[in-house]
Amino acid sequence: MHEFTLAELSHLLQKREISSVELVETCLERAEQFNDGLNCFISLFPEPALERARHADELIGGGKAGPLTGIPVVHKDIFCTGGFKTSCASKMLDNFIAPYDATVVDKLNMAGSVMLGKTNMDEFAMGSSSETSFYGPVRNPWDASRVPGGSSGGSACAVSARLAPAATGTDTGGSIRQPAALCGVTGLKPTYGRVSRYGMIAFASSLDQGGPITQTAEDAALMLAAMSGFDENDATSAEAGVDNYTATLNKEIKGLKIGLPAEYFSEQLERPVTDAITAALNLLEEAGASIIEIELPNTELSIPVYYVIASAECSSNLSRYDGVRFGYRCDNPKDIDDLFCRSRGEGFGDEVKRRIMIGTYVLSAGYYDAYYLKAQQIRRMLRDEFSNALKQVDVIITPTTPSTAFPLGARVDDPVSMYLSDIYTVSVNLAGLPAISIPVGFNDGLPIGMQVIGDYFGEARILNVAHQYQQITDWHKRVPRDYQ
Amino acid sequence: MSFNKTTVQDIAWLARLAIDDQSIAGYEKDLTDILALVERMKKVNTADIQPLAHPLEIDTQLRPDAVTEENQRDDFQKIAPAITDGHYLVPKFVE
Amino acid sequence: MQWEPVIGLEIHVQLATKSKIFSGAANRFGAAANTQACAVDLGLPGALPVTNEAVLRMAVKFGLAVDATIAKRSVFARKNYFYPDLPKGYQISQYELPIVHDGRIRIELRDGAVKEVGITRAHLEEDAGKSMHEDFPGFTGIDLNRAGTPLIEIVSEPDMRAAGEAVAYMKKIHSLVRYLEISDGNMQEGSFRCDANVSIRPKGETKLGTRTETKNINSFRFVEQAINYEIHRQIAVVEAGNEVFQETLLFDPVKNETRPMRSKEEANDYRYFPDPDLPPVVIDNAYIETIRAQLPELPEQKRRRFMDDFGLSEYDSSYLTASKDTADYFETAVAATKGEAKLIANWIMSELSAALNRDNIDINVARVTAEMLAGLVNRIADNTVSNKIARQVFGAMWRGEGSADDIIEKQGLKQVTDTGEIEKSVDEVIAESGAQLEQYRNAPPEKQGKLVGYFVGQVMKKSRGKANPKQVNQLLSAKLKNLGRG
């Protein structure tokens, strides 16, 4: 039953053809079987999961079930889960048992879903390959010698290998969409403010956004409906009402205007990726959509702007890890500065330290205007370009990544080349727009992802486009051979 | 701009990060490379453009003045490295 | 050379809200360590701040009271530095766009002159926790109950030229925040504390000298001492041919000197940037006007009203309105008499004020309440007791012996106004004072007046102070005149 989508499982549970306990047992068995090879989980919680599954079965029996009741989910280990280890894949938080639930976790619990465990990721979500984890790299189910993408690599890997029907992730510069693309699954980054950030450990506060990773757009719609909404504990949470995302999935896309930015199809894009996107666009055209060339001329600058803003915010957000109140503390600190410096120096990995240092530098006296302020100004230019484009078109379609999954270790020693691979995703975070990545083909057995970007709070629209595409294709149904 | 040993050490101190001597050279190179990437921004004229700190430019939401939190000291201090008499302990320092 | 000190103050005022500035934890002094620090105050991973509406209202109130500009859009920023009692590694404060700027306040100096001090800005921020260095051998204990307590930091222009002016300004701000009911102003508990920026320059010079900042001074007396110490120190440094360094100092009230802070924070680079967790605070005119309409009567308005309504002098009115508690005490007391404003004022400014000083307590906890003082003044007004006896009654009330009427009754202090009884005492005294009478007779008329005092004193003594002094005087004067002629 592991191969079913969330929507299908929900249907089977409601009809009581399967029980949540059976389903959870199956997922847990598979997770334990495959985690040695994939390393996609940091923690699994079999006992609490089975207990929740039993409770879910009672609810279903009592006719009190919602679409997520009894559905196993896995959470990226960046979401605080009360009473359970929440590590952010860092030595710094290896001993951290969160004393409270993130709003997203709370909402998914309230919706009846069953948490199986916590997924591996890049340390503090800083990375594009899930290799910077304190717990070792996650592997791509399509090719274990390759990365699954990151930072939500463990979540994308778990869904791709059919270890769980749905996962949560967070996306600061592509961390949901890029691993979804590299693992051949569906990943949605909602509009900034759509999903509460409370209890989601901050990397870059003005960019971070939680979202679902699932097999299909329909499943993403079910998950988003449960995860999103205004939260009085997050001052950046949007008050806009939550749409009925599933109600509009089946709308025809006849007349849909798709924007295609020439800047996203440059020479660095691998040919097979271009071909897969072109083929997908042709299918959408056949379904009645029209394609319009648009311009996003400053796209190339989104990488430097992103790395200034994200690093600046992270340098400050991560100052709270000082060895005083929680988390790692160095042995025998000789004085207070030694306590700070060694706890942080030993508790954080190299990539996190690099970003903290860059962020500290760009905010420091004499450099603020040249770097941080300048980045904020270009951020406005980038956002305005998107806003203008979205006046002419309904959605914008781009590749999610310039290439398919790269080999483990290929880019770890070259941070800049790693950063450049985020070129198609980061500007969406800078602008705060929603975007979804869906599988649109393969090259040499490795999945290719296509990104559909929508207008602010236009999640229903991009889910609709993605779902319509998935109705006429079966890329999203492909399961890596070893996990069928 | 490129980083040298001193600038790496200064920034590491400002960020309270202990960096061992062998890794300084690596940071010099990485940070210099990243900064070169960042400096691509320089070619854009941003005169008269207002900085954008927040993508949606919304106003902040406000909270009514009410006490909603209870004492959870025991829970919070279970995860602390060193506690005595309800205080977080650190090496003695002088203000 | 003549030196001119230049002084500016940064006053930190804790706001009297129920909950903290960015969390729902209680804002209350004196709880057991870390029992009022929630996930947000502790800076736990994932916790986020949400601004308390009441702090905005209080800041706007203050801004309106000092005739300042209220920013329609203000921004919280992060001030980044590491400190054990600063949980997040940054303090949420306001930097480029504070909620209040460009205000002014009038202060009265000791010589009666009035001076205007500019208020550069007043911004909202969170307080840090507290470090306890004494109780844990080899360690410092951190208590984060205070972390997240709302503060308004009021930054003055460098308009003051003497320590006394700085104290007058600080007292004025203290009085104002109490009038506005935005702070309890409790200096022992740290609700009201200040940093003093001091520099010197040759008299006539317009450029500012290098300033030092003396941190965390929590009494009016220490502010005066610290500033005076700093002025003299800086003059000595410069006159010895050296330079004043820009540095952060602490005042040691025991040694009465300032010393540099040991922490390396001085050379800090705070890396301020807008807090991405907190979008801008936007308020409109309607919001401001609603608050303006609710402003209480301010000291200046009250002072005028006391002069107009009660016929008090400018001096008395200023004295009585310097603190809201004193003004409230005065008005409550007057309301319980038949308009004895002047008498009440005199009693507050003399006997009550002396008693408060002696016991070092505030007027709102005075052992003689406004109602009790009114009871006493009523007995003075209707001639039941003389002023002298009244002071005795006041002392008894202060010791907790009851109301004025009780004490007068119990101790039989009612004034004697029966002319016959007084005349009897007068005659007795004259009969017993042969020598003094002789002296009186021989004295030239211009000196006789003075000698009457002796007889008055004797009569009062005989009546144990209860005889009406006015009547005693009249009777004695008349009788002695007659005897003098004899």
JSON list of N, CA and C in Angstrom, two decimals, chain C residues 143-180:
[
{"chain": "C", "resi": 143, "resn": "ASP", "atom": "N", "xyz": [19.29, 35.33, 35.14]},
{"chain": "C", "resi": 143, "resn": "ASP", "atom": "CA", "xyz": [17.85, 35.34, 35.36]},
{"chain": "C", "resi": 143, "resn": "ASP", "atom": "C", "xyz": [17.22, 36.15, 34.21]},
{"chain": "C", "resi": 144, "resn": "LEU", "atom": "N", "xyz": [16.37, 35.51, 33.46]},
{"chain": "C", "resi": 144, "resn": "LEU", "atom": "CA", "xyz": [15.82, 36.18, 32.26]},
{"chain": "C", "resi": 144, "resn": "LEU", "atom": "C", "xyz": [14.39, 36.68, 32.47]},
{"chain": "C", "resi": 145, "resn": "ASN", "atom": "N", "xyz": [13.96, 36.80, 33.71]},
{"chain": "C", "resi": 145, "resn": "ASN", "atom": "CA", "xyz": [12.62, 37.36, 33.94]},
{"chain": "C", "resi": 145, "resn": "ASN", "atom": "C", "xyz": [12.48, 38.75, 33.34]},
{"chain": "C", "resi": 146, "resn": "ARG", "atom": "N", "xyz": [13.55, 39.54, 33.42]},
{"chain": "C", "resi": 146, "resn": "ARG", "atom": "CA", "xyz": [13.46, 40.91, 32.92]},
{"chain": "C", "resi": 146, "resn": "ARG", "atom": "C", "xyz": [13.57, 40.98, 31.39]},
{"chain": "C", "resi": 147, "resn": "ALA", "atom": "N", "xyz": [14.08, 39.90, 30.77]},
{"chain": "C", "resi": 147, "resn": "ALA", "atom": "CA", "xyz": [14.25, 39.91, 29.31]},
{"chain": "C", "resi": 147, "resn": "ALA", "atom": "C", "xyz": [12.89, 40.10, 28.65]},
{"chain": "C", "resi": 148, "resn": "GLY", "atom": "N", "xyz": [12.81, 41.07, 27.77]},
{"chain": "C", "resi": 148, "resn": "GLY", "atom": "CA", "xyz": [11.55, 41.33, 27.07]},
{"chain": "C", "resi": 148, "resn": "GLY", "atom": "C", "xyz": [10.65, 42.32, 27.78]},
{"chain": "C", "resi": 149, "resn": "THR", "atom": "N", "xyz": [11.11, 42.86, 28.90]},
{"chain": "C", "resi": 149, "resn": "THR", "atom": "CA", "xyz": [10.33, 43.92, 29.54]},
{"chain": "C", "resi": 149, "resn": "THR", "atom": "C", "xyz": [10.34, 45.14, 28.62]},
{"chain": "C", "resi": 150, "resn": "PRO", "atom": "N", "xyz": [9.17, 45.76, 28.39]},
{"chain": "C", "resi": 150, "resn": "PRO", "atom": "CA", "xyz": [9.17, 46.89, 27.46]},
{"chain": "C", "resi": 150, "resn": "PRO", "atom": "C", "xyz": [9.88, 48.11, 28.05]},
{"chain": "C", "resi": 151, "resn": "LEU", "atom": "N", "xyz": [10.69, 48.73, 27.22]},
{"chain": "C", "resi": 151, "resn": "LEU", "atom": "CA", "xyz": [11.38, 49.96, 27.61]},
{"chain": "C", "resi": 151, "resn": "LEU", "atom": "C", "xyz": [11.10, 51.04, 26.58]},
{"chain": "C", "resi": 152, "resn": "ILE", "atom": "N", "xyz": [11.03, 52.27, 27.06]},
{"chain": "C", "resi": 152, "resn": "ILE", "atom": "CA", "xyz": [11.13, 53.38, 26.12]},
{"chain": "C", "resi": 152, "resn": "ILE", "atom": "C", "xyz": [12.43, 54.09, 26.47]},
{"chain": "C", "resi": 153, "resn": "GLU", "atom": "N", "xyz": [13.28, 54.26, 25.48]},
{"chain": "C", "resi": 153, "resn": "GLU", "atom": "CA", "xyz": [14.54, 54.96, 25.72]},
{"chain": "C", "resi": 153, "resn": "GLU", "atom": "C", "xyz": [14.40, 56.38, 25.21]},
{"chain": "C", "resi": 154, "resn": "ILE", "atom": "N", "xyz": [14.57, 57.33, 26.13]},
{"chain": "C", "resi": 154, "resn": "ILE", "atom": "CA", "xyz": [14.36, 58.74, 25.81]},
{"chain": "C", "resi": 154, "resn": "ILE", "atom": "C", "xyz": [15.73, 59.40, 25.71]},
{"chain": "C", "resi": 155, "resn": "VAL", "atom": "N", "xyz": [16.05, 59.87, 24.52]},
{"chain": "C", "resi": 155, "resn": "VAL", "atom": "CA", "xyz": [17.39, 60.42, 24.26]},
{"chain": "C", "resi": 155, "resn": "VAL", "atom": "C", "xyz": [17.28, 61.94, 24.17]},
{"chain": "C", "resi": 156, "resn": "SER", "atom": "N", "xyz": [18.00, 62.63, 25.04]},
{"chain": "C", "resi": 156, "resn": "SER", "atom": "CA", "xyz": [17.93, 64.10, 25.01]},
{"chain": "C", "resi": 156, "resn": "SER", "atom": "C", "xyz": [18.97, 64.65, 24.05]},
{"chain": "C", "resi": 157, "resn": "GLU", "atom": "N", "xyz": [18.77, 65.90, 23.67]},
{"chain": "C", "resi": 157, "resn": "GLU", "atom": "CA", "xyz": [19.84, 66.63, 22.99]},
{"chain": "C", "resi": 157, "resn": "GLU", "atom": "C", "xyz": [20.92, 66.94, 24.03]},
{"chain": "C", "resi": 158, "resn": "PRO", "atom": "N", "xyz": [22.15, 67.21, 23.59]},
{"chain": "C", "resi": 158, "resn": "PRO", "atom": "CA", "xyz": [23.18, 67.58, 24.57]},
{"chain": "C", "resi": 158, "resn": "PRO", "atom": "C", "xyz": [22.98, 69.02, 25.03]},
{"chain": "C", "resi": 159, "resn": "ASP", "atom": "N", "xyz": [21.84, 69.28, 25.65]},
{"chain": "C", "resi": 159, "resn": "ASP", "atom": "CA", "xyz": [21.46, 70.66, 25.96]},
{"chain": "C", "resi": 159, "resn": "ASP", "atom": "C", "xyz": [21.81, 71.10, 27.38]},
{"chain": "C", "resi": 160, "resn": "MET", "atom": "N", "xyz": [22.26, 70.17, 28.20]},
{"chain": "C", "resi": 160, "resn": "MET", "atom": "CA", "xyz": [22.48, 70.53, 29.60]},
{"chain": "C", "resi": 160, "resn": "MET", "atom": "C", "xyz": [23.92, 70.91, 29.83]},
{"chain": "C", "resi": 161, "resn": "ARG", "atom": "N", "xyz": [24.11, 71.85, 30.76]},
{"chain": "C", "resi": 161, "resn": "ARG", "atom": "CA", "xyz": [25.45, 72.43, 30.96]},
{"chain": "C", "resi": 161, "resn": "ARG", "atom": "C", "xyz": [25.97, 72.23, 32.39]},
{"chain": "C", "resi": 162, "resn": "ALA", "atom": "N", "xyz": [25.20, 71.56, 33.22]},
{"chain": "C", "resi": 162, "resn": "ALA", "atom": "CA", "xyz": [25.64, 71.30, 34.60]},
{"chain": "C", "resi": 162, "resn": "ALA", "atom": "C", "xyz": [24.92, 70.07, 35.11]},
{"chain": "C", "resi": 163, "resn": "ALA", "atom": "N", "xyz": [25.54, 69.42, 36.08]},
{"chain": "C", "resi": 163, "resn": "ALA", "atom": "CA", "xyz": [24.94, 68.21, 36.64]},
{"chain": "C", "resi": 163, "resn": "ALA", "atom": "C", "xyz": [23.54, 68.52, 37.19]},
{"chain": "C", "resi": 164, "resn": "GLY", "atom": "N", "xyz": [23.39, 69.68, 37.80]},
{"chain": "C", "resi": 164, "resn": "GLY", "atom": "CA", "xyz": [22.10, 70.07, 38.37]},
{"chain": "C", "resi": 164, "resn": "GLY", "atom": "C", "xyz": [21.01, 70.13, 37.30]},
{"chain": "C", "resi": 165, "resn": "GLU", "atom": "N", "xyz": [21.38, 70.61, 36.12]},
{"chain": "C", "resi": 165, "resn": "GLU", "atom": "CA", "xyz": [20.40, 70.67, 35.02]},
{"chain": "C", "resi": 165, "resn": "GLU", "atom": "C", "xyz": [19.99, 69.26, 34.61]},
{"chain": "C", "resi": 166, "resn": "ALA", "atom": "N", "xyz": [20.98, 68.38, 34.58]},
{"chain": "C", "resi": 166, "resn": "ALA", "atom": "CA", "xyz": [20.68, 67.00, 34.19]},
{"chain": "C", "resi": 166, "resn": "ALA", "atom": "C", "xyz": [19.72, 66.37, 35.19]},
{"chain": "C", "resi": 167, "resn": "VAL", "atom": "N", "xyz": [19.94, 66.65, 36.48]},
{"chain": "C", "resi": 167, "resn": "VAL", "atom": "CA", "xyz": [19.06, 66.10, 37.50]},
{"chain": "C", "resi": 167, "resn": "VAL", "atom": "C", "xyz": [17.65, 66.68, 37.35]},
{"chain": "C", "resi": 168, "resn": "ALA", "atom": "N", "xyz": [17.57, 68.00, 37.11]},
{"chain": "C", "resi": 168, "resn": "ALA", "atom": "CA", "xyz": [16.25, 68.63, 36.95]},
{"chain": "C", "resi": 168, "resn": "ALA", "atom": "C", "xyz": [15.51, 68.00, 35.76]},
{"chain": "C", "resi": 169, "resn": "TYR", "atom": "N", "xyz": [16.25, 67.74, 34.69]},
{"chain": "C", "resi": 169, "resn": "TYR", "atom": "CA", "xyz": [15.64, 67.13, 33.50]},
{"chain": "C", "resi": 169, "resn": "TYR", "atom": "C", "xyz": [15.16, 65.71, 33.83]},
{"chain": "C", "resi": 170, "resn": "MET", "atom": "N", "xyz": [16.02, 64.96, 34.50]},
{"chain": "C", "resi": 170, "resn": "MET", "atom": "CA", "xyz": [15.69, 63.58, 34.82]},
{"chain": "C", "resi": 170, "resn": "MET", "atom": "C", "xyz": [14.45, 63.53, 35.73]},
{"chain": "C", "resi": 171, "resn": "LYS", "atom": "N", "xyz": [14.41, 64.45, 36.70]},
{"chain": "C", "resi": 171, "resn": "LYS", "atom": "CA", "xyz": [13.25, 64.50, 37.59]},
{"chain": "C", "resi": 171, "resn": "LYS", "atom": "C", "xyz": [11.99, 64.85, 36.82]},
{"chain": "C", "resi": 172, "resn": "LYS", "atom": "N", "xyz": [12.14, 65.74, 35.85]},
{"chain": "C", "resi": 172, "resn": "LYS", "atom": "CA", "xyz": [10.98, 66.16, 35.07]},
{"chain": "C", "resi": 172, "resn": "LYS", "atom": "C", "xyz": [10.44, 64.98, 34.25]},
{"chain": "C", "resi": 173, "resn": "ILE", "atom": "N", "xyz": [11.34, 64.24, 33.64]},
{"chain": "C", "resi": 173, "resn": "ILE", "atom": "CA", "xyz": [10.90, 63.07, 32.85]},
{"chain": "C", "resi": 173, "resn": "ILE", "atom": "C", "xyz": [10.27, 62.03, 33.78]},
{"chain": "C", "resi": 174, "resn": "HIS", "atom": "N", "xyz": [10.88, 61.87, 34.95]},
{"chain": "C", "resi": 174, "resn": "HIS", "atom": "CA", "xyz": [10.36, 60.90, 35.92]},
{"chain": "C", "resi": 174, "resn": "HIS", "atom": "C", "xyz": [8.93, 61.28, 36.31]},
{"chain": "C", "resi": 175, "resn": "SER", "atom": "N", "xyz": [8.74, 62.55, 36.61]},
{"chain": "C", "resi": 175, "resn": "SER", "atom": "CA", "xyz": [7.40, 63.02, 36.97]},
{"chain": "C", "resi": 175, "resn": "SER", "atom": "C", "xyz": [6.43, 62.81, 35.81]},
{"chain": "C", "resi": 176, "resn": "LEU", "atom": "N", "xyz": [6.89, 63.09, 34.61]},
{"chain": "C", "resi": 176, "resn": "LEU", "atom": "CA", "xyz": [6.00, 62.99, 33.45]},
{"chain": "C", "resi": 176, "resn": "LEU", "atom": "C", "xyz": [5.53, 61.55, 33.20]},
{"chain": "C", "resi": 177, "resn": "VAL", "atom": "N", "xyz": [6.45, 60.59, 33.28]},
{"chain": "C", "resi": 177, "resn": "VAL", "atom": "CA", "xyz": [6.02, 59.22, 33.00]},
{"chain": "C", "resi": 177, "resn": "VAL", "atom": "C", "xyz": [5.05, 58.71, 34.07]},
{"chain": "C", "resi": 178, "resn": "ARG", "atom": "N", "xyz": [5.19, 59.26, 35.30]},
{"chain": "C", "resi": 178, "resn": "ARG", "atom": "CA", "xyz": [4.25, 58.89, 36.35]},
{"chain": "C", "resi": 178, "resn": "ARG", "atom": "C", "xyz": [2.90, 59.56, 36.09]},
{"chain": "C", "resi": 179, "resn": "TYR", "atom": "N", "xyz": [2.93, 60.84, 35.67]},
{"chain": "C", "resi": 179, "resn": "TYR", "atom": "CA", "xyz": [1.69, 61.54, 35.30]},
{"chain": "C", "resi": 179, "resn": "TYR", "atom": "C", "xyz": [0.94, 60.79, 34.22]},
{"chain": "C", "resi": 180, "resn": "LEU", "atom": "N", "xyz": [1.72, 60.31, 33.24]},
{"chain": "C", "resi": 180, "resn": "LEU", "atom": "CA", "xyz": [1.11, 59.64, 32.08]},
{"chain": "C", "resi": 180, "resn": "LEU", "atom": "C", "xyz": [0.69, 58.22, 32.41]}
]
